[in-house]
């Protein structure tokens, strides 16, 4: 029996979307009429301390959003799936999370799209508990094992499911355990609550430093991702409901302008310089030095342009179709799941 679903009634979400169209459509008009009172946009993010969200953190810390005349409120949720639940129920306007959810939702009849691709690789690592490393050397050994994920319906589960199926393990042979990220993920691995798990930095480096786990799949680079998944898999993006993008183009453009600046900052500064801007709370238990080392190891994860990688949507659709019944045998117009227009406009203006 298939077990992964978004934790929101999509029918209810669509009803809420229709009910709130009139209020959301006026946001740009109001902010344009009063330049001293910039628009406030709430963005949902899961575990904002993860390095996969670095560009968002930098745009906030370096004042790029403020310079664009937009206020950004970051709401830190418990799981990636909760981000989309919050957006579809209009507790947040947008999501900074994995692009793949846009395809999953489009297949369900919900219109969302990404407006800037922040990461060109997932930045995920699948690890095995050290005392299980001799028997589990790849996802092929995961049958019957406890699999730690950051949350049910999250992109970590999407990728873990594909890795299992691609390596001959059936979904009903997996035992997913929601362990979050950061200290809760580390504790789950150390206390034998999971046998394998998939997570991001700085959680990965914390586990490796403690010698509590070993890497079996590394998706922190484009090359590593293509080797494991058979093609590109663009990760973190900024996404909205399509109706919001249509009604709030000026605000979306300001957000994208700021995030393009943040991506440029990543490309032009060292890991140490970047870490100096990040809040110390984001370093995690491993500390600043480990944070810098982890960042240096995965700096290629971040998009140099913000544009969708060539063949990225097609590759993600192929991966999801391998295990997700919502996507399998469905025809999704992939061109509607993202737009490069805002990034192109931002780049032209710099």
Short mmCIF file of C-alpha atoms in Angstrom, two decimals:
data_model
loop_
_atom_site.label_atom_id
_atom_site.label_comp_id
_atom_site.label_asym_id
_atom_site.label_seq_id
_atom_site.Cartn_x
_atom_site.Cartn_y
_atom_site.Cartn_z
CA UNK A 1 0.00 0.00 0.00
CA UNK A 2 1.38 3.38 -0.95
CA UNK A 3 1.92 5.55 2.13
CA UNK A 4 3.15 8.98 1.07
CA UNK A 5 0.64 11.82 0.70
CA UNK A 6 0.57 15.53 1.29
CA UNK A 7 -1.07 16.23 4.64
CA UNK A 8 -3.78 18.50 3.31
CA UNK A 9 -7.07 17.93 1.56
CA UNK A 10 -6.43 19.23 -1.93
CA UNK A 11 -10.14 19.84 -2.44
CA UNK A 12 -10.14 22.03 0.65
CA UNK A 13 -7.00 23.78 -0.53
CA UNK A 14 -8.57 24.58 -3.87
CA UNK A 15 -11.64 25.95 -2.13
CA UNK A 16 -9.46 28.16 0.05
CA UNK A 17 -7.58 29.33 -3.02
CA UNK A 18 -10.77 30.40 -4.75
CA UNK A 19 -12.07 32.12 -1.63
CA UNK A 20 -8.93 34.21 -1.17
CA UNK A 21 -8.26 35.26 -4.75
CA UNK A 22 -9.78 38.70 -4.28
CA UNK A 23 -7.67 39.50 -1.22
CA UNK A 24 -4.35 38.28 -2.66
CA UNK A 25 -4.82 40.02 -5.99
CA UNK A 26 -4.74 43.43 -4.38
CA UNK A 27 -1.41 43.11 -2.61
CA UNK A 28 0.78 44.69 -5.29
CA UNK A 29 -1.63 47.55 -5.81
CA UNK A 30 -1.58 48.40 -2.12
CA UNK A 31 2.20 48.28 -1.83
CA UNK A 32 2.66 50.29 -5.02
CA UNK A 33 0.43 53.02 -3.67
CA UNK A 34 2.46 53.43 -0.49
CA UNK A 35 6.19 53.09 -1.06
CA UNK A 36 6.88 53.60 2.65
CA UNK A 37 4.88 50.49 3.48
CA UNK A 38 6.48 47.67 1.47
CA UNK A 39 4.68 44.41 0.86
CA UNK A 40 5.14 41.69 3.44
CA UNK A 41 5.48 38.18 2.08
CA UNK A 42 5.42 35.12 4.30
CA UNK A 43 7.57 32.24 3.09
CA UNK A 44 7.34 28.76 4.61
CA UNK A 45 10.61 26.86 5.05
CA UNK A 46 11.33 23.58 6.82
CA UNK A 47 14.41 23.56 9.06
CA UNK A 48 15.74 26.89 7.83
CA UNK A 49 19.19 26.13 9.32
CA UNK A 50 19.80 23.55 6.56
CA UNK A 51 22.39 24.75 4.07
CA UNK A 52 20.00 24.02 1.22
CA UNK A 53 18.23 27.26 2.18
CA UNK A 54 21.41 29.36 2.38
CA UNK A 55 20.47 31.78 -0.40
CA UNK A 56 17.26 32.71 1.44
CA UNK A 57 19.18 33.28 4.68
CA UNK A 58 21.76 35.45 2.91
CA UNK A 59 19.13 37.55 1.15
CA UNK A 60 17.61 38.25 4.55
CA UNK A 61 20.88 38.79 6.45
CA UNK A 62 22.49 40.99 3.80
CA UNK A 63 19.41 43.19 3.49
CA UNK A 64 18.71 42.34 -0.15
CA UNK A 65 14.96 41.98 0.43
CA UNK A 66 14.86 45.31 2.27
CA UNK A 67 16.73 47.05 -0.54
CA UNK A 68 14.12 45.72 -2.98
CA UNK A 69 11.37 47.22 -0.83
CA UNK A 70 9.79 43.99 0.34
CA UNK A 71 9.53 42.54 3.82
CA UNK A 72 9.97 38.80 4.13
CA UNK A 73 8.68 36.83 7.08
CA UNK A 74 10.20 33.35 7.27
CA UNK A 75 8.06 30.72 8.96
CA UNK A 76 10.06 27.66 9.98
CA UNK A 77 7.92 24.53 9.70
CA UNK A 78 8.59 21.00 10.88
CA UNK A 79 8.54 19.26 7.48
CA UNK A 80 8.74 20.04 3.78
CA UNK A 81 5.19 18.80 3.25
CA UNK A 82 3.94 21.26 5.89
CA UNK A 83 5.35 24.13 3.80
CA UNK A 84 3.02 23.35 0.95
CA UNK A 85 0.11 22.75 3.30
CA UNK A 86 0.68 26.23 4.74
CA UNK A 87 0.82 27.81 1.29
CA UNK A 88 -2.26 26.05 -0.04
CA UNK A 89 -4.23 27.02 3.07
CA UNK A 90 -2.88 30.59 2.71
CA UNK A 91 -1.02 30.72 5.99
CA UNK A 92 1.98 31.59 3.80
CA UNK A 93 2.23 33.11 0.35
CA UNK A 94 5.16 31.06 -0.87
CA UNK A 95 7.43 28.11 -0.20
CA UNK A 96 11.19 27.82 -0.28
CA UNK A 97 11.45 24.11 -0.82
CA UNK A 98 12.12 21.50 -3.45
CA UNK A 99 10.92 22.07 -7.01
CA UNK A 100 9.63 18.48 -7.28
CA UNK A 101 6.45 19.28 -5.31
CA UNK A 102 5.29 21.48 -8.19
CA UNK A 103 5.11 18.44 -10.48
CA UNK A 104 3.44 16.33 -7.80
CA UNK A 105 0.81 19.01 -7.19
CA UNK A 106 0.23 19.72 -10.88
CA UNK A 107 -0.50 16.01 -11.34
CA UNK A 108 -3.18 16.42 -8.65
CA UNK A 109 -4.70 19.41 -10.40
CA UNK A 110 -3.19 22.12 -8.19
CA UNK A 111 -1.44 24.95 -10.06
CA UNK A 112 1.86 25.97 -8.47
CA UNK A 113 5.18 26.98 -10.03
CA UNK A 114 8.74 27.84 -9.11
CA UNK A 115 10.01 31.32 -9.98
CA UNK A 116 13.73 30.87 -9.27
CA UNK A 117 15.83 27.73 -8.96
CA UNK A 118 18.13 28.26 -5.99
CA UNK A 119 19.90 24.88 -5.99
CA UNK A 120 20.91 22.82 -9.01
CA UNK A 121 21.36 19.64 -6.92
CA UNK A 122 19.43 18.25 -3.93
CA UNK A 123 22.26 18.61 -1.39
CA UNK A 124 21.03 15.40 0.25
CA UNK A 125 23.09 12.53 1.57
CA UNK A 126 21.85 9.04 2.38
CA UNK A 127 23.69 7.63 5.38
CA UNK A 128 23.84 4.31 7.14
CA UNK A 129 24.35 3.88 10.85
CA UNK A 130 27.99 2.96 11.44
CA UNK A 131 27.24 -0.41 13.04
CA UNK A 132 25.08 -1.33 10.02
CA UNK A 133 27.60 -0.16 7.41
CA UNK A 134 28.99 -3.62 6.71
CA UNK A 135 25.57 -4.99 5.76
CA UNK A 136 24.01 -1.92 4.11
CA UNK A 137 26.35 -0.56 1.45
CA UNK A 138 23.74 0.88 -0.92
CA UNK A 139 19.96 1.49 -1.07
CA UNK A 140 19.63 -2.12 -2.27
CA UNK A 141 20.13 -3.23 1.34
CA UNK A 142 17.29 -1.17 2.80
CA UNK A 143 14.51 -3.75 2.66
CA UNK A 144 13.00 -4.16 6.11
CA UNK A 145 15.16 -1.38 7.55
CA UNK A 146 14.08 1.76 9.40
CA UNK A 147 14.56 4.72 7.04
CA UNK A 148 14.94 8.15 8.61
CA UNK A 149 13.41 11.02 6.64
CA UNK A 150 12.84 14.65 7.54
CA UNK A 151 9.07 14.27 7.21
CA UNK A 152 6.36 12.21 5.51
CA UNK A 153 5.62 13.66 2.09
CA UNK A 154 8.91 15.57 2.09
CA UNK A 155 11.41 15.65 -0.76
CA UNK A 156 13.78 13.54 1.34
CA UNK A 157 11.14 10.83 1.16
CA UNK A 158 10.66 11.40 -2.58
CA UNK A 159 14.36 10.85 -3.20
CA UNK A 160 14.69 7.98 -0.72
CA UNK A 161 11.75 6.21 -2.34
CA UNK A 162 13.31 6.52 -5.77
CA UNK A 163 16.71 5.32 -4.59
CA UNK A 164 15.07 2.27 -3.02
CA UNK A 165 12.90 1.39 -6.02
CA UNK A 166 15.74 2.04 -8.48
CA UNK A 167 17.87 -0.41 -6.49
CA UNK A 168 15.27 -3.17 -6.39
CA UNK A 169 13.56 -2.49 -3.05
CA UNK A 170 9.76 -2.26 -3.06
CA UNK A 171 8.10 0.62 -1.23
CA UNK A 172 6.19 -1.74 1.06
CA UNK A 173 9.57 -3.09 2.22
CA UNK A 174 10.59 0.34 3.55
CA UNK A 175 9.81 1.54 7.07
CA UNK A 176 9.96 5.36 6.98
CA UNK A 177 10.48 7.17 10.27
CA UNK A 178 9.89 10.91 10.57
CA UNK A 179 12.90 12.22 12.49
CA UNK A 180 13.16 15.83 11.29
CA UNK A 181 16.62 17.33 10.79
CA UNK A 182 19.44 18.62 12.91
CA UNK A 183 19.64 17.36 16.50
CA UNK A 184 16.57 15.10 16.21
CA UNK A 185 17.99 13.34 13.16
CA UNK A 186 21.38 12.92 14.85
CA UNK A 187 19.75 11.53 18.00
CA UNK A 188 17.67 9.08 15.99
CA UNK A 189 20.79 7.72 14.32
CA UNK A 190 22.78 7.55 17.55
CA UNK A 191 19.96 5.86 19.49
CA UNK A 192 19.34 3.18 16.84
CA UNK A 193 15.89 4.56 16.04
CA UNK A 194 16.77 4.40 12.34
CA UNK A 195 19.14 2.18 10.37
CA UNK A 196 19.58 4.49 7.39
CA UNK A 197 18.50 8.04 6.76
CA UNK A 198 18.55 10.86 4.24
CA UNK A 199 19.24 14.45 5.23
CA UNK A 200 21.22 17.60 4.40
CA UNK A 201 24.03 19.74 5.79
CA UNK A 202 25.02 20.58 8.47
CA UNK A 203 23.33 17.44 9.87
CA UNK A 204 25.45 15.24 7.60
CA UNK A 205 28.75 16.64 8.85
CA UNK A 206 27.60 16.40 12.45
CA UNK A 207 26.96 12.68 12.07
CA UNK A 208 30.23 12.08 10.24
CA UNK A 209 32.18 14.00 12.89
CA UNK A 210 30.62 11.83 15.59
CA UNK A 211 31.44 8.73 13.51
CA UNK A 212 27.79 7.80 13.94
CA UNK A 213 27.14 7.21 10.23
CA UNK A 214 28.71 6.59 6.85
CA UNK A 215 27.70 7.86 3.42
CA UNK A 216 26.09 5.49 0.91
CA UNK A 217 24.68 8.05 -1.59
CA UNK A 218 25.94 11.62 -2.01
CA UNK A 219 23.74 14.14 -3.82
CA UNK A 220 25.64 17.27 -2.83
CA UNK A 221 26.97 17.83 -6.35
CA UNK A 222 25.53 17.82 -9.85
CA UNK A 223 27.76 14.91 -10.87
CA UNK A 224 26.86 12.84 -7.81
CA UNK A 225 23.17 13.51 -8.41
CA UNK A 226 23.31 12.49 -12.05
CA UNK A 227 25.18 9.30 -11.14
CA UNK A 228 22.62 8.28 -8.50
CA UNK A 229 19.40 9.49 -10.14
CA UNK A 230 20.26 9.14 -13.80
CA UNK A 231 19.97 12.85 -14.55
CA UNK A 232 19.71 16.30 -12.98
CA UNK A 233 17.46 16.87 -9.99
CA UNK A 234 17.13 20.59 -9.24
CA UNK A 235 16.50 21.05 -5.54
CA UNK A 236 15.43 24.10 -3.55
CA UNK A 237 13.36 26.74 -5.36
CA UNK A 238 11.00 29.58 -4.51
CA UNK A 239 7.46 28.57 -5.46
CA UNK A 240 3.98 30.07 -5.31
CA UNK A 241 0.50 29.23 -6.45
CA UNK A 242 0.21 30.32 -10.06
CA UNK A 243 -2.68 32.62 -9.18
CA UNK A 244 -0.42 34.47 -6.72
CA UNK A 245 2.31 34.92 -9.33
CA UNK A 246 -0.19 36.29 -11.84
CA UNK A 247 -1.65 38.76 -9.35
CA UNK A 248 1.62 39.85 -7.71
CA UNK A 249 4.24 40.04 -10.43
CA UNK A 250 5.96 43.14 -9.04
CA UNK A 251 6.40 41.59 -5.59
CA UNK A 252 7.60 38.29 -7.04
CA UNK A 253 10.12 40.18 -9.15
CA UNK A 254 11.50 41.95 -6.05
CA UNK A 255 11.92 38.62 -4.27
CA UNK A 256 13.68 37.08 -7.25
CA UNK A 257 15.93 40.13 -7.64
CA UNK A 258 17.07 39.73 -4.03
CA UNK A 259 17.64 35.99 -4.36
CA UNK A 260 19.66 36.41 -7.56
CA UNK A 261 21.88 38.78 -5.59
CA UNK A 262 22.26 36.14 -2.89
CA UNK A 263 23.23 33.51 -5.47
CA UNK A 264 25.82 35.91 -6.87
CA UNK A 265 27.17 36.43 -3.35
CA UNK A 266 27.64 32.67 -2.92
CA UNK A 267 29.52 32.44 -6.21
CA UNK A 268 31.85 35.33 -5.36
CA UNK A 269 32.72 34.60 -1.71
CA UNK A 270 34.53 31.87 0.18
CA UNK A 271 32.85 29.44 2.54
CA UNK A 272 34.40 31.29 5.47
CA UNK A 273 33.11 34.65 4.26
CA UNK A 274 29.63 33.23 3.75
CA UNK A 275 29.58 31.52 7.14
CA UNK A 276 30.45 34.85 8.78
CA UNK A 277 27.12 36.25 7.53
CA UNK A 278 25.01 33.29 8.65
CA UNK A 279 23.43 33.41 12.14
CA UNK A 280 25.51 31.39 14.60
CA UNK A 281 22.47 29.28 15.46
CA UNK A 282 22.63 27.85 11.93
CA UNK A 283 26.03 26.26 12.54
CA UNK A 284 24.47 23.39 14.45
CA UNK A 285 26.11 21.25 17.09
CA UNK A 286 29.25 20.73 14.99
CA UNK A 287 30.15 24.45 15.12
CA UNK A 288 31.38 27.08 12.67
CA UNK A 289 34.44 25.22 11.35
CA UNK A 290 32.39 22.15 10.46
CA UNK A 291 29.73 24.39 8.88
CA UNK A 292 32.37 26.02 6.67
CA UNK A 293 33.84 22.66 5.67
CA UNK A 294 30.40 21.28 4.82
CA UNK A 295 29.63 24.37 2.76
CA UNK A 296 32.92 24.11 0.88
CA UNK A 297 32.12 20.48 0.07
CA UNK A 298 28.75 21.30 -1.46
CA UNK A 299 29.23 24.79 -2.87
CA UNK A 300 28.49 23.39 -6.34
CA UNK A 301 24.97 22.61 -5.20
CA UNK A 302 23.93 26.25 -5.53
CA UNK A 303 22.71 27.54 -8.85
CA UNK A 304 25.05 30.10 -10.43
CA UNK A 305 22.17 31.71 -12.32
CA UNK A 306 18.79 30.88 -10.75
CA UNK A 307 17.61 29.42 -14.05
CA UNK A 308 16.05 25.97 -14.32
CA UNK A 309 18.74 23.48 -15.44
CA UNK A 310 18.33 22.00 -18.90
CA UNK A 311 16.27 18.79 -18.75
CA UNK A 312 15.72 19.36 -15.01
CA UNK A 313 11.90 19.13 -15.08
CA UNK A 314 11.96 16.09 -17.37
CA UNK A 315 14.43 14.31 -15.08
CA UNK A 316 12.42 15.09 -11.94
CA UNK A 317 9.23 13.90 -13.64
CA UNK A 318 10.96 10.64 -14.57
CA UNK A 319 12.11 10.10 -10.99
CA UNK A 320 8.69 10.81 -9.50
CA UNK A 321 6.98 8.58 -12.07
CA UNK A 322 9.04 5.63 -10.82
CA UNK A 323 7.22 5.48 -7.47
CA UNK A 324 4.58 8.21 -7.16
CA UNK A 325 1.12 7.04 -8.34
CA UNK A 326 0.00 10.67 -8.44
CA UNK A 327 2.52 11.31 -11.24
CA UNK A 328 2.84 7.91 -12.90
CA UNK A 329 0.90 7.75 -16.18
CA UNK A 330 -0.17 11.38 -15.76
CA UNK A 331 0.57 13.98 -18.41
CA UNK A 332 1.90 17.09 -16.71
CA UNK A 333 2.75 20.17 -18.76
CA UNK A 334 6.20 20.67 -17.27
CA UNK A 335 6.51 24.15 -18.78
CA UNK A 336 3.79 25.25 -16.36
CA UNK A 337 5.64 24.01 -13.27
CA UNK A 338 8.31 26.73 -13.42
CA UNK A 339 9.16 30.03 -15.05
CA UNK A 340 12.54 31.60 -15.83
CA UNK A 341 11.01 34.98 -16.73
CA UNK A 342 11.66 36.64 -13.37
CA UNK A 343 15.28 35.46 -13.22
CA UNK A 344 15.89 36.66 -16.76
CA UNK A 345 14.44 40.07 -15.87
CA UNK A 346 16.57 40.23 -12.72
CA UNK A 347 19.74 39.36 -14.62
CA UNK A 348 18.96 41.91 -17.33
CA UNK A 349 18.60 44.60 -14.68
CA UNK A 350 21.99 43.93 -13.05
#
